[in-house]
Coordinates of C-alpha atoms in Angstrom, one line a residue:
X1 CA -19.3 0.8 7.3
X2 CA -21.1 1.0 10.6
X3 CA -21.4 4.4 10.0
X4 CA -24.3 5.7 8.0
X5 CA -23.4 7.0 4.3
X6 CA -24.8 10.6 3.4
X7 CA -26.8 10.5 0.6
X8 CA -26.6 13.5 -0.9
X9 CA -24.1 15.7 -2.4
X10 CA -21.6 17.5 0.2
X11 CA -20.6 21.0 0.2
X12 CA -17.9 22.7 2.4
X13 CA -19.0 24.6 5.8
X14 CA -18.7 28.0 7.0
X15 CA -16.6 27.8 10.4
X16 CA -16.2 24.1 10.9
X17 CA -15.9 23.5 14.5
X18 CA -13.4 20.2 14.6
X19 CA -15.2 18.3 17.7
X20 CA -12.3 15.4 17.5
X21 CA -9.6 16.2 20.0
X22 CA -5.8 15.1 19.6
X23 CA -3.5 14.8 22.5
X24 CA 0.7 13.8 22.7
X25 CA 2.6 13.6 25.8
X26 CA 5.9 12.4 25.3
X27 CA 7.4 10.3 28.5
X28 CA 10.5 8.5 29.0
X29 CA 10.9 8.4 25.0
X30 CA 7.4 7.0 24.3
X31 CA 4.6 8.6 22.3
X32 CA 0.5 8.0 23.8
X33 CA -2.2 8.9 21.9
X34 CA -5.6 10.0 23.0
X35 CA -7.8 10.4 20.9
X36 CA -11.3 11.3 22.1
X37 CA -14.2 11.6 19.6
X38 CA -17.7 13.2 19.9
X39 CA -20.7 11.3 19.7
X40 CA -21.9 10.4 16.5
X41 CA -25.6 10.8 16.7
X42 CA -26.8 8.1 15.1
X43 CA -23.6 7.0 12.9
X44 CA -24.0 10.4 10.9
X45 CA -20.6 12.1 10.9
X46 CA -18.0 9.9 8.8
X47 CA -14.0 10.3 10.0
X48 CA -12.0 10.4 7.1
X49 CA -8.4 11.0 6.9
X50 CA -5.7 12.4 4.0
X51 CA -3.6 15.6 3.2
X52 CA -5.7 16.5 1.8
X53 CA -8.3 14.5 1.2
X54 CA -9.0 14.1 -2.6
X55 CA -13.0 14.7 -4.0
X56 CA -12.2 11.1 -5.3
X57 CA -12.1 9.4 -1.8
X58 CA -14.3 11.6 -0.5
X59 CA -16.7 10.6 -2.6
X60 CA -16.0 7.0 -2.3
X61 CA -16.3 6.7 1.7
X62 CA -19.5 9.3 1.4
X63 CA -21.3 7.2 -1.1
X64 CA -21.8 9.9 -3.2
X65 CA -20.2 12.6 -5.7
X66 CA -18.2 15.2 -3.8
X67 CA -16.8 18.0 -5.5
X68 CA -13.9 19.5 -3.6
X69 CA -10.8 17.9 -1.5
X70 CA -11.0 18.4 2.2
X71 CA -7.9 19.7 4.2
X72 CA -7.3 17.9 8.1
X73 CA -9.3 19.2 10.6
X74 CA -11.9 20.3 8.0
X75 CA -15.3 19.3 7.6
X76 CA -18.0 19.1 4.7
X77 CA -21.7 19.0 5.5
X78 CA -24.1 16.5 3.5
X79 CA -27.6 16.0 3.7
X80 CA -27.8 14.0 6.8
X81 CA -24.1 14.1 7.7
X82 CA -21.1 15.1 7.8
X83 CA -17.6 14.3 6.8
X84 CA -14.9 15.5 9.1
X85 CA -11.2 15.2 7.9
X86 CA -9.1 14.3 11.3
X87 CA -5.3 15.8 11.8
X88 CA -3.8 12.2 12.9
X89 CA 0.1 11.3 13.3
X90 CA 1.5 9.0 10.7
X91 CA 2.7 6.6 12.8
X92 CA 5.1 4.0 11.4
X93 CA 4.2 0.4 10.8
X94 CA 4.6 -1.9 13.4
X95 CA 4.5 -5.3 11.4
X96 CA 3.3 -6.7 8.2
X97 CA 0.6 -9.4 8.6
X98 CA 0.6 -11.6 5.1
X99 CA -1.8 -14.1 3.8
X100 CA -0.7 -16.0 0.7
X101 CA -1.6 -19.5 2.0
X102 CA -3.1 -21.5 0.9
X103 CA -2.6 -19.3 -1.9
X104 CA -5.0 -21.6 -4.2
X105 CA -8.4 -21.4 -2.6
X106 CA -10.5 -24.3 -3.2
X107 CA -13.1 -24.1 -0.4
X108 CA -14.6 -22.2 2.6
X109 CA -12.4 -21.6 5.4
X110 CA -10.3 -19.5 7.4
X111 CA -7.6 -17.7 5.6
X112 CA -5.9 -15.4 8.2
X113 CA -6.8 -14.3 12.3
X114 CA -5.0 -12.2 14.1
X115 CA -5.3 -9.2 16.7
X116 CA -4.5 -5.2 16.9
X117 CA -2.9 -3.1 19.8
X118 CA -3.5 0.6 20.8
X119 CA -1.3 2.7 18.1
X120 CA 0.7 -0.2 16.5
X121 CA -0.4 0.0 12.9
X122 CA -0.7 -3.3 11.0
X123 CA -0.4 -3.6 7.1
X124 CA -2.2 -6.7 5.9
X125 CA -1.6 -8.1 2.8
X126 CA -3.3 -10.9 0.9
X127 CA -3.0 -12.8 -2.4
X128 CA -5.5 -15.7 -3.4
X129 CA -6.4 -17.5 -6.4
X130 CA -9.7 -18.8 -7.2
X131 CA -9.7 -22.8 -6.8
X132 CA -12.9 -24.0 -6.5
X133 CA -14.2 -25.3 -10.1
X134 CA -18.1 -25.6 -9.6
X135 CA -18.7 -21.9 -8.6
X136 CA -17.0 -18.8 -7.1
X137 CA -16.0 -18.5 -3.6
X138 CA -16.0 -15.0 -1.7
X139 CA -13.3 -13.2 0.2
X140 CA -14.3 -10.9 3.6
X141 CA -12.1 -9.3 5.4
X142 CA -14.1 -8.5 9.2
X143 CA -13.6 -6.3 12.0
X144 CA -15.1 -8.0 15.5
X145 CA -14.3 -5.9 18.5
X146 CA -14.8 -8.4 21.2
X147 CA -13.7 -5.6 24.0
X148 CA -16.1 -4.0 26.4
X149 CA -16.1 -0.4 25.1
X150 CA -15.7 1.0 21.5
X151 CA -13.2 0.3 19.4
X152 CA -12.0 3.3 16.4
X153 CA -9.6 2.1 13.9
X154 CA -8.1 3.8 11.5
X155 CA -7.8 2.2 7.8
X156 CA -6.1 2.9 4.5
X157 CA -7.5 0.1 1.9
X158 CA -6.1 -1.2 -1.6
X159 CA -7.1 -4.2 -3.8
X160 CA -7.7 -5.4 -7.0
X161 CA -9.3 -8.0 -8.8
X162 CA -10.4 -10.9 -9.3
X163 CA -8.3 -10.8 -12.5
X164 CA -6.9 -13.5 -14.4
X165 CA -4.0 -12.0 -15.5
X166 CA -2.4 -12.5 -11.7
X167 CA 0.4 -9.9 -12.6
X168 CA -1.8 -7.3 -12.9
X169 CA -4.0 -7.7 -10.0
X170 CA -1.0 -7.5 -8.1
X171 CA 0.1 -4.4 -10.0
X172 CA -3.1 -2.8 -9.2
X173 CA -3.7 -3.2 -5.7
X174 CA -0.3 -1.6 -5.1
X175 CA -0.9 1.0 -7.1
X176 CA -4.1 1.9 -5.1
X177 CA -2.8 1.1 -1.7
X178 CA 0.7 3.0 -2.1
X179 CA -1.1 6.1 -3.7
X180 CA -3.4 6.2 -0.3
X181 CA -0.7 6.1 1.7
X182 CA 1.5 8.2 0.8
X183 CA -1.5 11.0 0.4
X184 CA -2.6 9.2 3.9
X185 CA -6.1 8.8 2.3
X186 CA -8.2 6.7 5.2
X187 CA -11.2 6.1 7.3
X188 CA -11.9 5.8 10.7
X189 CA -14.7 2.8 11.5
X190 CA -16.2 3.0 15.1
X191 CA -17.4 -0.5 16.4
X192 CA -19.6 -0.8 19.3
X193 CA -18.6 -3.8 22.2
X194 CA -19.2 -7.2 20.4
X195 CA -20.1 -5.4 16.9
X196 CA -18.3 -7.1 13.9
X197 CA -18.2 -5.0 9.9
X198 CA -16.8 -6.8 7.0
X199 CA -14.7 -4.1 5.5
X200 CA -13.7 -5.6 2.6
X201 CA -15.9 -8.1 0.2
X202 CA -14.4 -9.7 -3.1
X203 CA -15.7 -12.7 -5.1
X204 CA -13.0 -15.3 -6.6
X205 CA -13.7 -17.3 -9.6
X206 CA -11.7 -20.0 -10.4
X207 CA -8.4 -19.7 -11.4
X208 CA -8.5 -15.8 -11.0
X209 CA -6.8 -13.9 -8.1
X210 CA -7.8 -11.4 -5.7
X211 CA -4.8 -9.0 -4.1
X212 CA -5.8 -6.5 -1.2
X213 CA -3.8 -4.2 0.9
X214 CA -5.3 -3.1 4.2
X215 CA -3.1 -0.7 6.8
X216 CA -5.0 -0.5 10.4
X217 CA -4.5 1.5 13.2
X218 CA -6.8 1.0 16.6
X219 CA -6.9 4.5 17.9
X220 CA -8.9 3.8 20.9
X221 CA -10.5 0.2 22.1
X222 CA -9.1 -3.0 22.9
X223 CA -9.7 -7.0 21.9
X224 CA -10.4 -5.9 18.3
X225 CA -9.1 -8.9 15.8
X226 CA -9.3 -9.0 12.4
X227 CA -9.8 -12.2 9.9
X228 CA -9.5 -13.2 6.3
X229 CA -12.8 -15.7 5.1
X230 CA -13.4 -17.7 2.2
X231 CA -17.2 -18.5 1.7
X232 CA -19.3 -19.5 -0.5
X233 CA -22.0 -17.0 0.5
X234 CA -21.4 -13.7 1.6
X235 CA -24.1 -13.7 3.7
X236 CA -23.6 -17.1 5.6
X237 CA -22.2 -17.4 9.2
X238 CA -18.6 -17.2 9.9
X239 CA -16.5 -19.3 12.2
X240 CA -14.6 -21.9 9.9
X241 CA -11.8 -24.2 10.4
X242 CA -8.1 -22.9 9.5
X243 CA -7.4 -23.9 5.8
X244 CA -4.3 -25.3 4.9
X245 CA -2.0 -27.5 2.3
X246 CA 1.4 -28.9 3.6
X247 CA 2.7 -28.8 -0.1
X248 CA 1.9 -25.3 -0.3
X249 CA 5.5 -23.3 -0.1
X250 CA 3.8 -19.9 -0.2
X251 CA 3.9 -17.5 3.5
X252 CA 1.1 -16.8 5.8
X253 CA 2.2 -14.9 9.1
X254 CA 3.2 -12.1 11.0
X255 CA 6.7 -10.7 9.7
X256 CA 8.6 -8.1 11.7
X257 CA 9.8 -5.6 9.2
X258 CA 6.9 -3.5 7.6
X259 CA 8.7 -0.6 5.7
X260 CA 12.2 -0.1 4.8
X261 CA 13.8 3.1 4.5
X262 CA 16.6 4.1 2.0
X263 CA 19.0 7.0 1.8
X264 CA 21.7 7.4 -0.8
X265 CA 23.7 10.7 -2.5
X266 CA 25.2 9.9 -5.2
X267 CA 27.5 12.7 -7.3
X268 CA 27.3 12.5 -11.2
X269 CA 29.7 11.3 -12.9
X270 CA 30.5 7.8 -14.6
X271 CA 29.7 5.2 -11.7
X272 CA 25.6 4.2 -11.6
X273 CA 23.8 4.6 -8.7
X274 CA 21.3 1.5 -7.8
X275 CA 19.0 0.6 -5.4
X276 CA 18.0 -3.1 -4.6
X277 CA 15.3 -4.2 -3.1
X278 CA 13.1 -7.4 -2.7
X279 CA 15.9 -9.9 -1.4
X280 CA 15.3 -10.3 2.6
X281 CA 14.1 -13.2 4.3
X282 CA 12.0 -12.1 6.9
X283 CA 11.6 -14.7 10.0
X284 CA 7.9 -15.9 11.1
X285 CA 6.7 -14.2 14.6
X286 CA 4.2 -16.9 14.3
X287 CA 4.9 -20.3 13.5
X288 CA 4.9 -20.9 9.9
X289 CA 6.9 -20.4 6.8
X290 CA 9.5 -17.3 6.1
X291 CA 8.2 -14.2 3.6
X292 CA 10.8 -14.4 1.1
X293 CA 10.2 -11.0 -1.8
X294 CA 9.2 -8.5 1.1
X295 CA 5.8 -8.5 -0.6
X296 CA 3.6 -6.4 1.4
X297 CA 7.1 -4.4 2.0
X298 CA 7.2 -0.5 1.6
X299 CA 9.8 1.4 0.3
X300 CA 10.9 4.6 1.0
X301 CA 14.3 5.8 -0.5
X302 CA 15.4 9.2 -0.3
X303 CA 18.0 9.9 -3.0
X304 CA 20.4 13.4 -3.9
X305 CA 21.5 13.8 -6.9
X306 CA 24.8 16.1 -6.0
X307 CA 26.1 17.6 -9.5
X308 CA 29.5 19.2 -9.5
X309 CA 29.9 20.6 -13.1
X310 CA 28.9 24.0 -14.5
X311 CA 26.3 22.2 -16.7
X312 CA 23.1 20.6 -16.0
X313 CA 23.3 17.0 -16.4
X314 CA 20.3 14.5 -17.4
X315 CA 19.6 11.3 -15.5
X316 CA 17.9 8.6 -16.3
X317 CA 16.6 5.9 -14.4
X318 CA 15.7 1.7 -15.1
X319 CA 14.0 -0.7 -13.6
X320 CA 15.8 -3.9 -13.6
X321 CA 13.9 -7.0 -12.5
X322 CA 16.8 -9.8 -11.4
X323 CA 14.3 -12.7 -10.5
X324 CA 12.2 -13.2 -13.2
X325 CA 9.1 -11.1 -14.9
X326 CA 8.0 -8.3 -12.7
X327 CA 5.8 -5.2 -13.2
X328 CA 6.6 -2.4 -10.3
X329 CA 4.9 0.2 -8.7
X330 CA 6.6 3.4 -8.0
X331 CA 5.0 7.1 -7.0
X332 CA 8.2 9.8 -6.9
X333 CA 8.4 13.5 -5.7
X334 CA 11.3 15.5 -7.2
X335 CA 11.9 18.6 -5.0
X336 CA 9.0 18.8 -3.1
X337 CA 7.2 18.7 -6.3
X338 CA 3.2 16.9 -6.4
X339 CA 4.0 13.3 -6.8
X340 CA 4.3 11.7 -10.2
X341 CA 3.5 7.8 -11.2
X342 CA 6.9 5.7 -12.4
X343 CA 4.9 2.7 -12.6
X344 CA 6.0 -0.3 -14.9
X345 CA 2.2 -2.1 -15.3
X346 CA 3.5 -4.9 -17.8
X347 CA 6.0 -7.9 -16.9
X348 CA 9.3 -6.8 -18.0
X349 CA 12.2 -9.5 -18.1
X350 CA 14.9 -10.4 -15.6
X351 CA 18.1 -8.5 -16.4
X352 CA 16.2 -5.9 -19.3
X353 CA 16.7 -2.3 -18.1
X354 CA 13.3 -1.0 -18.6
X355 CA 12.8 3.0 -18.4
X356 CA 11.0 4.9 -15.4
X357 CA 12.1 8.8 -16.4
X358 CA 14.9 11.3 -16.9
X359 CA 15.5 14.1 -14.7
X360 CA 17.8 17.1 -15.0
X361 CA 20.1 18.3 -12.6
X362 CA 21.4 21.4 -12.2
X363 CA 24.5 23.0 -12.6
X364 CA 26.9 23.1 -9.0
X365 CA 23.2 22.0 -7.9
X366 CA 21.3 18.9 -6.4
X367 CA 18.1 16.9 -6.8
X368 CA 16.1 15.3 -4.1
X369 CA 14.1 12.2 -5.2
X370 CA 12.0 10.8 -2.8
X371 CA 10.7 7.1 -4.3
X372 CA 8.0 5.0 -2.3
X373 CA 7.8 1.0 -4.1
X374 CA 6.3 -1.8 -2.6
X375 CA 6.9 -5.3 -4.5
X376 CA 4.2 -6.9 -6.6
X377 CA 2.2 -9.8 -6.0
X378 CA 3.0 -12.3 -9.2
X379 CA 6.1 -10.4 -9.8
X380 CA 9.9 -11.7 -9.2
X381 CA 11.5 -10.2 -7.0
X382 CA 14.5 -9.2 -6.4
X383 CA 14.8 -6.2 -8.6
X384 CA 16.7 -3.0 -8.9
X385 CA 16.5 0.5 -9.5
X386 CA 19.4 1.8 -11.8
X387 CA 19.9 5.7 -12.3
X388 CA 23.1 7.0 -14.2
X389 CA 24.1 10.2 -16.7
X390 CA 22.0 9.7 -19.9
X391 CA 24.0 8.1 -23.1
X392 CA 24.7 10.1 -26.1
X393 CA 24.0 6.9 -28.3
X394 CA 21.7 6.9 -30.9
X395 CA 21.5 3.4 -31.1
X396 CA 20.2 2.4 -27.3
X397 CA 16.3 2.9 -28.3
X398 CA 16.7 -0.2 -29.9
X399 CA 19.3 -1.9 -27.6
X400 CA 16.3 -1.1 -24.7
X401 CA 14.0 -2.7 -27.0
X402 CA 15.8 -5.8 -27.2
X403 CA 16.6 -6.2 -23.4
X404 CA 20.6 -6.0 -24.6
X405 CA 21.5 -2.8 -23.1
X406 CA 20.8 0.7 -21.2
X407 CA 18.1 2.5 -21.9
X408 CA 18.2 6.2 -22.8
X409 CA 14.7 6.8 -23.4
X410 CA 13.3 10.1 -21.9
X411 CA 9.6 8.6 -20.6
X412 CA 7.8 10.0 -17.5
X413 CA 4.7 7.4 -17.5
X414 CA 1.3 9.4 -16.7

C-alpha cells in the first residue's frame, strides 16, 4: 500500500473528528461525487471502508492485531497512525472486467489492461493456472495512475490460492470477496501523479490455480489503469507483450452486466420455488470471446416466503448444479437477521439436490430471504436454487445421499 502501515496495536479515540468530507448533488437524474480528503501527512492515516468494519480487516489493512470493529465515519488511533472508517455510497457495478485467458499460464506476459472512470466501479475477476514446468511464475495485479493529480480508489479484494484442487480455489476466493462485499469491507489507496502499487501479489506453480476478485472504485483522479502480470520475478520490470493462445476457448474482456438482481414471492404450498442462475451469454465490449457462466457475476435475489395457513410451515432449500460438478457460494439474511454462510465447498453432481438449510415460516406470516451467490471458478454452471415445504419421508436422507431424490435434511452450514 502507498500508505504507511501502523505498527502498533490500535485503540479507539475519544471524539474522532472525521476530516473526510462527502458531498451529493443530484442533477437532471445523475448522482456526482466529491469526495475531498485531508492530507495525509506522510501516508499515516489509512482509509478503510465497511459497516462496520470487522477487528479481522482491520487488522489486515493495519498490519497489525486490532481488537475492536470500527463503525463509518469512525476512527482508531495507532502508534504512528490512524485508521479512519469513511461513510461512502455503495454504488452499483458498472461492468465486470474478466481474465481467464490464456487461462494456462506458461510464461511472462501481459494477462489483462484496462482503465477506470470517476464513480463507475469495476469488478475484476481472474482465473489462471500455473503452466510453466521449470519453476513458478508470479501474478501482480498494479495500480499506475498516469494522470496529473492524485488518484483515490476505493477497493474491496478476494483471492485464493495457488491450489491444486482448482474447485476450491475458486470456492474460496468467492467466499472472501462476497463476504467483503456485502459487509462493504474496503480500502482506499491514494496514488500520487505517475505513482504505480501492485495491490495484489500471488505465485503460480505449475499446474495449480490462482482465483482473485478485485471491485474498484476511482473516487477522485483520472488516467488511472489497472493490469494483470505474469513474471517470473516479482521484482523485475513490467511492460510485457499481450499473451495469448488462439486454441484457447476460455473469455478475457470487458462484459456489460456486473450484478444481477432477483425478486420472487412465492406462497407455500405444493409448487417449488427455484431460482436459476449461471446461463447468460454476455457479449464482449472489447473484442474477444463471450463470458458464458456469468463467472465474476453477483447475485442478489430477494425472496418472500408468503404462508397462508394457521400453522408454521418448514422450508427447505437445494442446491441443484445442472452443468456439471459445482461447489457454490452463498451468504443469506433471513429477516434482517446477521448474515449466515449456505456455502456448498465440495463438487456436488449435476442434477443431485444438495442441502443449504430449512427455515420456518410462520403462521398467516412471511419470510424475507435475501441470498447474494456469485458463480464459481472450476464449477459448472448453470445451476439452481430449489426451495419447497419439507417432506415427511423418512426415507429421503438416503435418497439425498444417493443423488436420486429431494433432500429433507435440516443443515444450516457454519
Amino acid at each position: 500500500m502507498s500508505a504507511t502501515r501502523p505498527g502498533a496495536a490500535c485503540r479507539a479515540s475519544g471524539g474522532a473528528s472525521f476530516q473526510s468530507r462527502l458531498l451529493f448533488w443530484f442533477a437532471l437524474g445523475c448522482v456526482s461525487l466529491v469526495l475531498s480528503v485531508a492530507a495525509q501527512g506522510s501516508g499515516r492515516v489509512l482509509y478503510v471502508t465497511g459497516r462496520p468494519a470487522s477487528a479481522g480487516h482491520l487488522s489486515e489493512v493495519a498490519g497489525t492485531p486490532v481488537g475492536q470493529d470500527l463503525n463509518p465515519g469512525g476512527q482508531l488511533h495507532c502508534a504512528g497512525g490512524t485508521i479512519r472508517n469513511l461513510d461512502l455510497p455503495q454504488i452499483p457495478t458498472r461492468v465486470l472486467a474478466f481474465s481467464d485467458h490464456p487461462e494456462r499460464v506458461r510464461g511472462r506476459g501481459l494477462l489483462f489492461q484496462a482503465g477506470l472512470l470517476r464513480f463507475a466501479p469495476v469488478r475484476f475477476q481472474y482465473y489462471h493456472e500455473g503452466g510453466c514446468a521449470d519453476g513458478p511464475l508470479f501474478l501482480s495485479v498494479r495500480l499506475r495512475n498516469r494522470g496529473s493529480g492524485p488518484a483515490h480508489v476505493h477497493l474491496i479484494q478476494g483471492a485464493a490460492g495457488p491450489d491444486p484442487d482448482y474447485f476450491a480455489a475458486g470456492h474460496r476466493n468467492n467466499q472472501i470477496f462476497l463476504r467483503r462485499l456485502v459487509a462493504f469491507e474496503g480500502r482506499v489507496e491514494v496514488l500520487a501523479p505517475g505513482d504505480s502499487v501492485q495491490v495484489a501479489l500471488h505465485r503460480l506453480p505449475y499446474e495449480q490455480v490462482v482465483s482473485g476478485t478485485l471491485q474498484m472504485t476511482l473516487l477522485e483522479g483520472r488516467d488511472l489503469e489497472y493490469a494483470l502480470f505474469a513474471m517470473r520475478d516479482p521484482a523485475e520490470p513490467i511492460g510485457f507483450d499481450l499473451l495469448s493462445n488462439p486454441q484457447d476457448v476460455h473469455a478475457r474482456g470487458i462484459y456489460p452486466a456486473a450484478d444481477q438482481v432477483l425478486e420472487r414471492s412465492w406462497e407455500v404450498g405444493p409448487t417449488p420455488g427455484l431460482l436459476a442462475f449461471g446461463a447468460l451469454r454476455q457479449p464482449n465490449i472489447l473484442a474477444g470471446p463471450e463470458l458464458k457462466g456469468d463467472y465474476g457475476v453477483v447475485i442478489r435475489a430477494e425472496l418472500r416466503l408468503i404462508n397462508p395457513s394457521d400453522q408454521a410451515q418448514k422450508v427447505e432449500f437445494c442446491f441443484n448444479p445442472r452443468g456439471g460438478p459445482a461447489t457454490g457460494t452463498f451468504l443469506a439474511r433471513v429477516d434482517g437477521n446477521p448474515v449466515l454462510d449456505w456455502s456448498v465447498p465440495h463438487p456436488v453432481s449435476a442434477f443431485v439436490e444438495f442441502p443449504l438449510a430449512v427455515l420456518e415460516v410462520p403462521a398467516r406470516g412471511q419470510t424475507l430471504l435475501i441470498l447474494w451467490t456469485i458463480p464459481e471458478g472450476a464449477s459448472n454452471y448453470p445451476v439452481r436454487v430449489l426451495w419447497r415445504l419439507q417432506p415427511t419421508r423418512m426415507d429421503l436422507q438416503e435418497e439425498c445421499r444417493r443423488g436420486a431424490g429431494s433432500c429433507t435434511i435440516d443443515h444450516v452450514p457454519g
